[in-house]
mmCIF file with all atom_site columns, C-alpha atoms in Angstrom:
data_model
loop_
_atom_site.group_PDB
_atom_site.id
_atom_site.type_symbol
_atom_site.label_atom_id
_atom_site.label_alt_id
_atom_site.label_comp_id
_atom_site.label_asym_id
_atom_site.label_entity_id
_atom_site.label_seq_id
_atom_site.pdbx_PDB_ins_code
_atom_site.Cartn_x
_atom_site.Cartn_y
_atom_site.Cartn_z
_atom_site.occupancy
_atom_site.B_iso_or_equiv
_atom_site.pdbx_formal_charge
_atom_site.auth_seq_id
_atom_site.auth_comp_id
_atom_site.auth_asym_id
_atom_site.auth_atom_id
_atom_site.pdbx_PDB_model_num
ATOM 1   C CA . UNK C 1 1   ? 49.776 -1.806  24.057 1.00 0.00 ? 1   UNK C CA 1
ATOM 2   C CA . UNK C 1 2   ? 46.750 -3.889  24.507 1.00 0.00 ? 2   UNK C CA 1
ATOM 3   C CA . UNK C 1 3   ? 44.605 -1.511  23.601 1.00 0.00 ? 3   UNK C CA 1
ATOM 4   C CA . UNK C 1 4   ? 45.974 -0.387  20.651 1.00 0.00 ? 4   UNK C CA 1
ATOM 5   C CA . UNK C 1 5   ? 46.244 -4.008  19.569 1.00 0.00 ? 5   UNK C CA 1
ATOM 6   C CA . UNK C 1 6   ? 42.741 -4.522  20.264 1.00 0.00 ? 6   UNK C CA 1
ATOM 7   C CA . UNK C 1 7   ? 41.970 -2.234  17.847 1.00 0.00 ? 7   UNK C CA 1
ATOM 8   C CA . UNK C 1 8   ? 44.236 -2.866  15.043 1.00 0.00 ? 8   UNK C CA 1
ATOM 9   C CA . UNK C 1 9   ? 42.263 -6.388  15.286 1.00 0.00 ? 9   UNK C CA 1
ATOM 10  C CA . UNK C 1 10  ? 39.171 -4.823  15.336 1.00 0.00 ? 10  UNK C CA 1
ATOM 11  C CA . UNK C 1 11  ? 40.114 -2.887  12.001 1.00 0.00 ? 11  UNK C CA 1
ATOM 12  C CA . UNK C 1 12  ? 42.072 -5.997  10.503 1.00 0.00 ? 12  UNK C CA 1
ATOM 13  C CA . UNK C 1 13  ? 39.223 -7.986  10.778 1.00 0.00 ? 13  UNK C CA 1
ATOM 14  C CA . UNK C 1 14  ? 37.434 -5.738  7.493  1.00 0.00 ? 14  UNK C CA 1
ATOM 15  C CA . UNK C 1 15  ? 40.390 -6.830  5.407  1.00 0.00 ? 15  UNK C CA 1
ATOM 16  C CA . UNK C 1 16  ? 41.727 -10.137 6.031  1.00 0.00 ? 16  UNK C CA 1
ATOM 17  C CA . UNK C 1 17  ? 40.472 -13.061 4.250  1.00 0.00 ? 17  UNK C CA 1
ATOM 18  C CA . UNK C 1 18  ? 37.511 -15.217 5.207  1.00 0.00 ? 18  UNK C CA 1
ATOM 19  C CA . UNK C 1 19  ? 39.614 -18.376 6.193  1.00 0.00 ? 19  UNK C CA 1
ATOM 20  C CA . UNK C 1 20  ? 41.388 -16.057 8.801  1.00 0.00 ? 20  UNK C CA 1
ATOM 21  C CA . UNK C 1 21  ? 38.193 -15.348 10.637 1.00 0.00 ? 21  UNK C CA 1
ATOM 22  C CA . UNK C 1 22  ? 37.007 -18.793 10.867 1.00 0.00 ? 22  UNK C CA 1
ATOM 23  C CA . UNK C 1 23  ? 40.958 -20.027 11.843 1.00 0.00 ? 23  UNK C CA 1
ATOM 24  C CA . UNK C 1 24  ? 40.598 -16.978 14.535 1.00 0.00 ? 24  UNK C CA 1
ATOM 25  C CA . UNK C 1 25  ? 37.279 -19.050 15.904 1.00 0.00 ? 25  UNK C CA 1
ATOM 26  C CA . UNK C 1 26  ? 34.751 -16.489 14.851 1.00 0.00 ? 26  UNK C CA 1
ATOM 27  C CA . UNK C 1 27  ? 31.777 -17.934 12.829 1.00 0.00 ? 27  UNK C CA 1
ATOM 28  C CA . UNK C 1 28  ? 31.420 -14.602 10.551 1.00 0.00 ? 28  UNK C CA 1
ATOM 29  C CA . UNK C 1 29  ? 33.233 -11.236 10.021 1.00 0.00 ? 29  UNK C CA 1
ATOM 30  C CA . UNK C 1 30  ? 30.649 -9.230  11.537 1.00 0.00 ? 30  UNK C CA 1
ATOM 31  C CA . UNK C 1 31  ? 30.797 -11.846 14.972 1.00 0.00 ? 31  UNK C CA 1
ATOM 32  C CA . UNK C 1 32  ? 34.948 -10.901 14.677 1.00 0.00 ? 32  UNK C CA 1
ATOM 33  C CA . UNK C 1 33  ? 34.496 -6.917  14.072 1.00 0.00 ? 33  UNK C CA 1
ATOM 34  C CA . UNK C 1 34  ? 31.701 -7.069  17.431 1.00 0.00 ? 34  UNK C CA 1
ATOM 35  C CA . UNK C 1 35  ? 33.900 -8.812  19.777 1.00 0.00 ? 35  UNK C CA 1
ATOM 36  C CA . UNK C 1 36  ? 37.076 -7.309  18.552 1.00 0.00 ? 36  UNK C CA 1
ATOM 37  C CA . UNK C 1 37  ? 35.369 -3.930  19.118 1.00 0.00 ? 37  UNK C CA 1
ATOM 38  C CA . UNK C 1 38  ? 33.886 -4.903  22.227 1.00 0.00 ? 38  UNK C CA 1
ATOM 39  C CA . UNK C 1 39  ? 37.342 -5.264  23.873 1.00 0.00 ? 39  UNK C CA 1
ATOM 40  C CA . UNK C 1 40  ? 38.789 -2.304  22.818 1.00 0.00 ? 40  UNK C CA 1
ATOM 41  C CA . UNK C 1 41  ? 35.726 -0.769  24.010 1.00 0.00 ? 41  UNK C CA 1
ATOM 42  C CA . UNK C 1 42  ? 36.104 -2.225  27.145 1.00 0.00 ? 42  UNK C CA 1
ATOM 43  C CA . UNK C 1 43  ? 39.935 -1.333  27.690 1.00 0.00 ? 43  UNK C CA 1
ATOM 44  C CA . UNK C 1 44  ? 39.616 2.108   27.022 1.00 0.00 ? 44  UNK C CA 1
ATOM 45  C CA . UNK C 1 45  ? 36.182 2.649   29.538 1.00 0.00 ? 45  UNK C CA 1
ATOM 46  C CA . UNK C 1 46  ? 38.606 1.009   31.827 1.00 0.00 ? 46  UNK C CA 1
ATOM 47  C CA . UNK C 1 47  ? 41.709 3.583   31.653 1.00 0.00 ? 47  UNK C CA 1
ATOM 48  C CA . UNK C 1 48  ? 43.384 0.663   30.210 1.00 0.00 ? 48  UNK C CA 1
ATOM 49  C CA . UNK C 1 49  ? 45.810 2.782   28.034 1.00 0.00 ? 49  UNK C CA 1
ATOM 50  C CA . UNK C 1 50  ? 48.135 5.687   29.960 1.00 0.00 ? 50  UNK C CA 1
ATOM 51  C CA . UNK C 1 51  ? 50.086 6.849   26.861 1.00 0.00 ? 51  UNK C CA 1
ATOM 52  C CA . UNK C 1 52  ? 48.306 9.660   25.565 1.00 0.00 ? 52  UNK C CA 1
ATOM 53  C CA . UNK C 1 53  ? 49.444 9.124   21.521 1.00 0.00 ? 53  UNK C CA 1
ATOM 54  C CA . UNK C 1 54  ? 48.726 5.709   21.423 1.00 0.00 ? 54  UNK C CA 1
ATOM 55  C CA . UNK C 1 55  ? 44.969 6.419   23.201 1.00 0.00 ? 55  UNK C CA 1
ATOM 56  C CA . UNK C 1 56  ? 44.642 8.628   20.120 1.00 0.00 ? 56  UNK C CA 1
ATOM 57  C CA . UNK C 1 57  ? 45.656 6.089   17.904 1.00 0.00 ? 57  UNK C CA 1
ATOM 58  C CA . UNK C 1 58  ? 43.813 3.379   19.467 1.00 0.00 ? 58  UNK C CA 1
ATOM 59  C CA . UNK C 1 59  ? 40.481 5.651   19.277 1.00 0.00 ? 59  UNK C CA 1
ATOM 60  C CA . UNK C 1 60  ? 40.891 6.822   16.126 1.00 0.00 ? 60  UNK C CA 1
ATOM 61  C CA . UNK C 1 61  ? 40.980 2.893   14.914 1.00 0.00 ? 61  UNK C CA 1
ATOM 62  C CA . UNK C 1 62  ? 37.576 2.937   16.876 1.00 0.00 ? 62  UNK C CA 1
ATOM 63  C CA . UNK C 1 63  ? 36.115 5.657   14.768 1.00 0.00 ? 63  UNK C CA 1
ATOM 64  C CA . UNK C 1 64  ? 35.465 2.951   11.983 1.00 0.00 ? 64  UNK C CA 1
ATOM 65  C CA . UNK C 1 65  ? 32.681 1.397   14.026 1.00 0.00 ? 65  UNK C CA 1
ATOM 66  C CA . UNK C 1 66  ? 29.422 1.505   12.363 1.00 0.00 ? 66  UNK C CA 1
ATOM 67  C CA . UNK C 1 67  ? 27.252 -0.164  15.250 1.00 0.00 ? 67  UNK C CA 1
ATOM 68  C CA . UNK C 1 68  ? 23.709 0.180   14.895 1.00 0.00 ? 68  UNK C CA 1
ATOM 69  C CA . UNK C 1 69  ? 21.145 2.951   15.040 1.00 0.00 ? 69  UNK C CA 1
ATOM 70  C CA . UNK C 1 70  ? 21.002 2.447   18.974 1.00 0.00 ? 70  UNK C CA 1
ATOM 71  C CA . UNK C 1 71  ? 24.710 2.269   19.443 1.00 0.00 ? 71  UNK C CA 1
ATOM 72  C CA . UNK C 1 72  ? 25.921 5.976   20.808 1.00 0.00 ? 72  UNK C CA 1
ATOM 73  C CA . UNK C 1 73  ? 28.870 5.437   20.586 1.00 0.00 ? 73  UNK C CA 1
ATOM 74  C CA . UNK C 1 74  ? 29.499 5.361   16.647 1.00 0.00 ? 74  UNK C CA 1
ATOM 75  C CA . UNK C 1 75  ? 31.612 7.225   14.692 1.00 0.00 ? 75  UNK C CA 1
ATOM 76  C CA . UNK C 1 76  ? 30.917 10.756  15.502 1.00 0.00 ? 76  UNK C CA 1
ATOM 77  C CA . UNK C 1 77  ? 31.149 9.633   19.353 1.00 0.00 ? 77  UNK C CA 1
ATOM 78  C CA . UNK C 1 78  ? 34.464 8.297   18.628 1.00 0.00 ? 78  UNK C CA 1
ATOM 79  C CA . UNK C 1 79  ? 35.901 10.953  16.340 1.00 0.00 ? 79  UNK C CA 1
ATOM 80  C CA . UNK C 1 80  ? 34.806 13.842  18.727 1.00 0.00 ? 80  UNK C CA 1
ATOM 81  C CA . UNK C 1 81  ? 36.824 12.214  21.676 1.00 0.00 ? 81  UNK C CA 1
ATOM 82  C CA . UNK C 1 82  ? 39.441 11.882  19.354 1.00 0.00 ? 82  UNK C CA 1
ATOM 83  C CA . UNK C 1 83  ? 39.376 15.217  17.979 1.00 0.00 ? 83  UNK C CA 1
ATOM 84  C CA . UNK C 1 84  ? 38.854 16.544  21.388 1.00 0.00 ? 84  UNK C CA 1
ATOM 85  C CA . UNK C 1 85  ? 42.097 14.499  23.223 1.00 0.00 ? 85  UNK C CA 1
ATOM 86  C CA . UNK C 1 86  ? 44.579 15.191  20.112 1.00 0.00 ? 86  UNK C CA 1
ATOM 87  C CA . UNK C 1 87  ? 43.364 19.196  20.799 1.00 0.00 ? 87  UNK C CA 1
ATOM 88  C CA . UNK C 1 88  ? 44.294 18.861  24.116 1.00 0.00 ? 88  UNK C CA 1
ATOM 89  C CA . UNK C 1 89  ? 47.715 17.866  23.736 1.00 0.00 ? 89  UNK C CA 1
ATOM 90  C CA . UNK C 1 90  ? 48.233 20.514  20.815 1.00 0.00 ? 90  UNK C CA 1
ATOM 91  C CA . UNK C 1 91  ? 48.296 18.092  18.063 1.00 0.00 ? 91  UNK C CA 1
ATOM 92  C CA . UNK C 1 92  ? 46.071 20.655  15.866 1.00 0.00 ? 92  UNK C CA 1
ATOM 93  C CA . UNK C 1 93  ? 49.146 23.313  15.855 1.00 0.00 ? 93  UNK C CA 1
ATOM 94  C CA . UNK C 1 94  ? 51.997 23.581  13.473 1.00 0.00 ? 94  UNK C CA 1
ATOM 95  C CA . UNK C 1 95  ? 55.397 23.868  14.834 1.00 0.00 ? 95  UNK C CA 1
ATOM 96  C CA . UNK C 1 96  ? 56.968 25.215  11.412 1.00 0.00 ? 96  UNK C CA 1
ATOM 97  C CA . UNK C 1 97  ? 57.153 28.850  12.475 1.00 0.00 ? 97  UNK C CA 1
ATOM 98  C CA . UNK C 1 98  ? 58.682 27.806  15.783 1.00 0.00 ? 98  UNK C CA 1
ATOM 99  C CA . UNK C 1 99  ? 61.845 26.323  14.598 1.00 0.00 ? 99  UNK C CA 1
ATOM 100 C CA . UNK C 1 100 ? 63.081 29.816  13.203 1.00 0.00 ? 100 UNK C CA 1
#
């Protein structure tokens, strides 16, 4: 999925060494976390991603976005589209007691 790999970039970018940004062409990690994010961004305001359990994957990666304090969509933003997608497809139930 290109989303999905959008956004493991976008969270890879916190952890991987300094010499891996600048071979990636970015000048700085916070230049590589913006742009990274920015695509992912982009792909899923397009309806990039159809399969519903990698969308909730991919947004939950987007959840770690700290933006600034104009940027709406943030954390919370992210989390509550997450938490409200993963509801929808029953992801909050257990199954346990249906396998009797």
């Amino acid at each position: 999925s290109r989303f999905l790999l959008q956004c493991v970039l976008f969270i890879g970018a916190t952890y991987c060494d300094d010499d891996t940004i600048l071979a990636m062409g970015f000048r700085d990690r916070s230049e590589a976390k913006r742009l990274l994010y920015q695509r992912a961004r982009l792909l899923f305001h397009a309806d990039w991603e159809k399969d519903e359990i990698i969308l909730i994957q991919s947004i939950f990666l987007m959840s770690f976005w700290r933006g600034g304090p104009a940027d709406v969509r943030d954390v919370r933003y992210w989390l509550g589209v997450v938490i409200t997608l993963s509801e929808s497809h029953g992801l909050h139930r257990s199954y346990a007691s249906l396998s009797h």
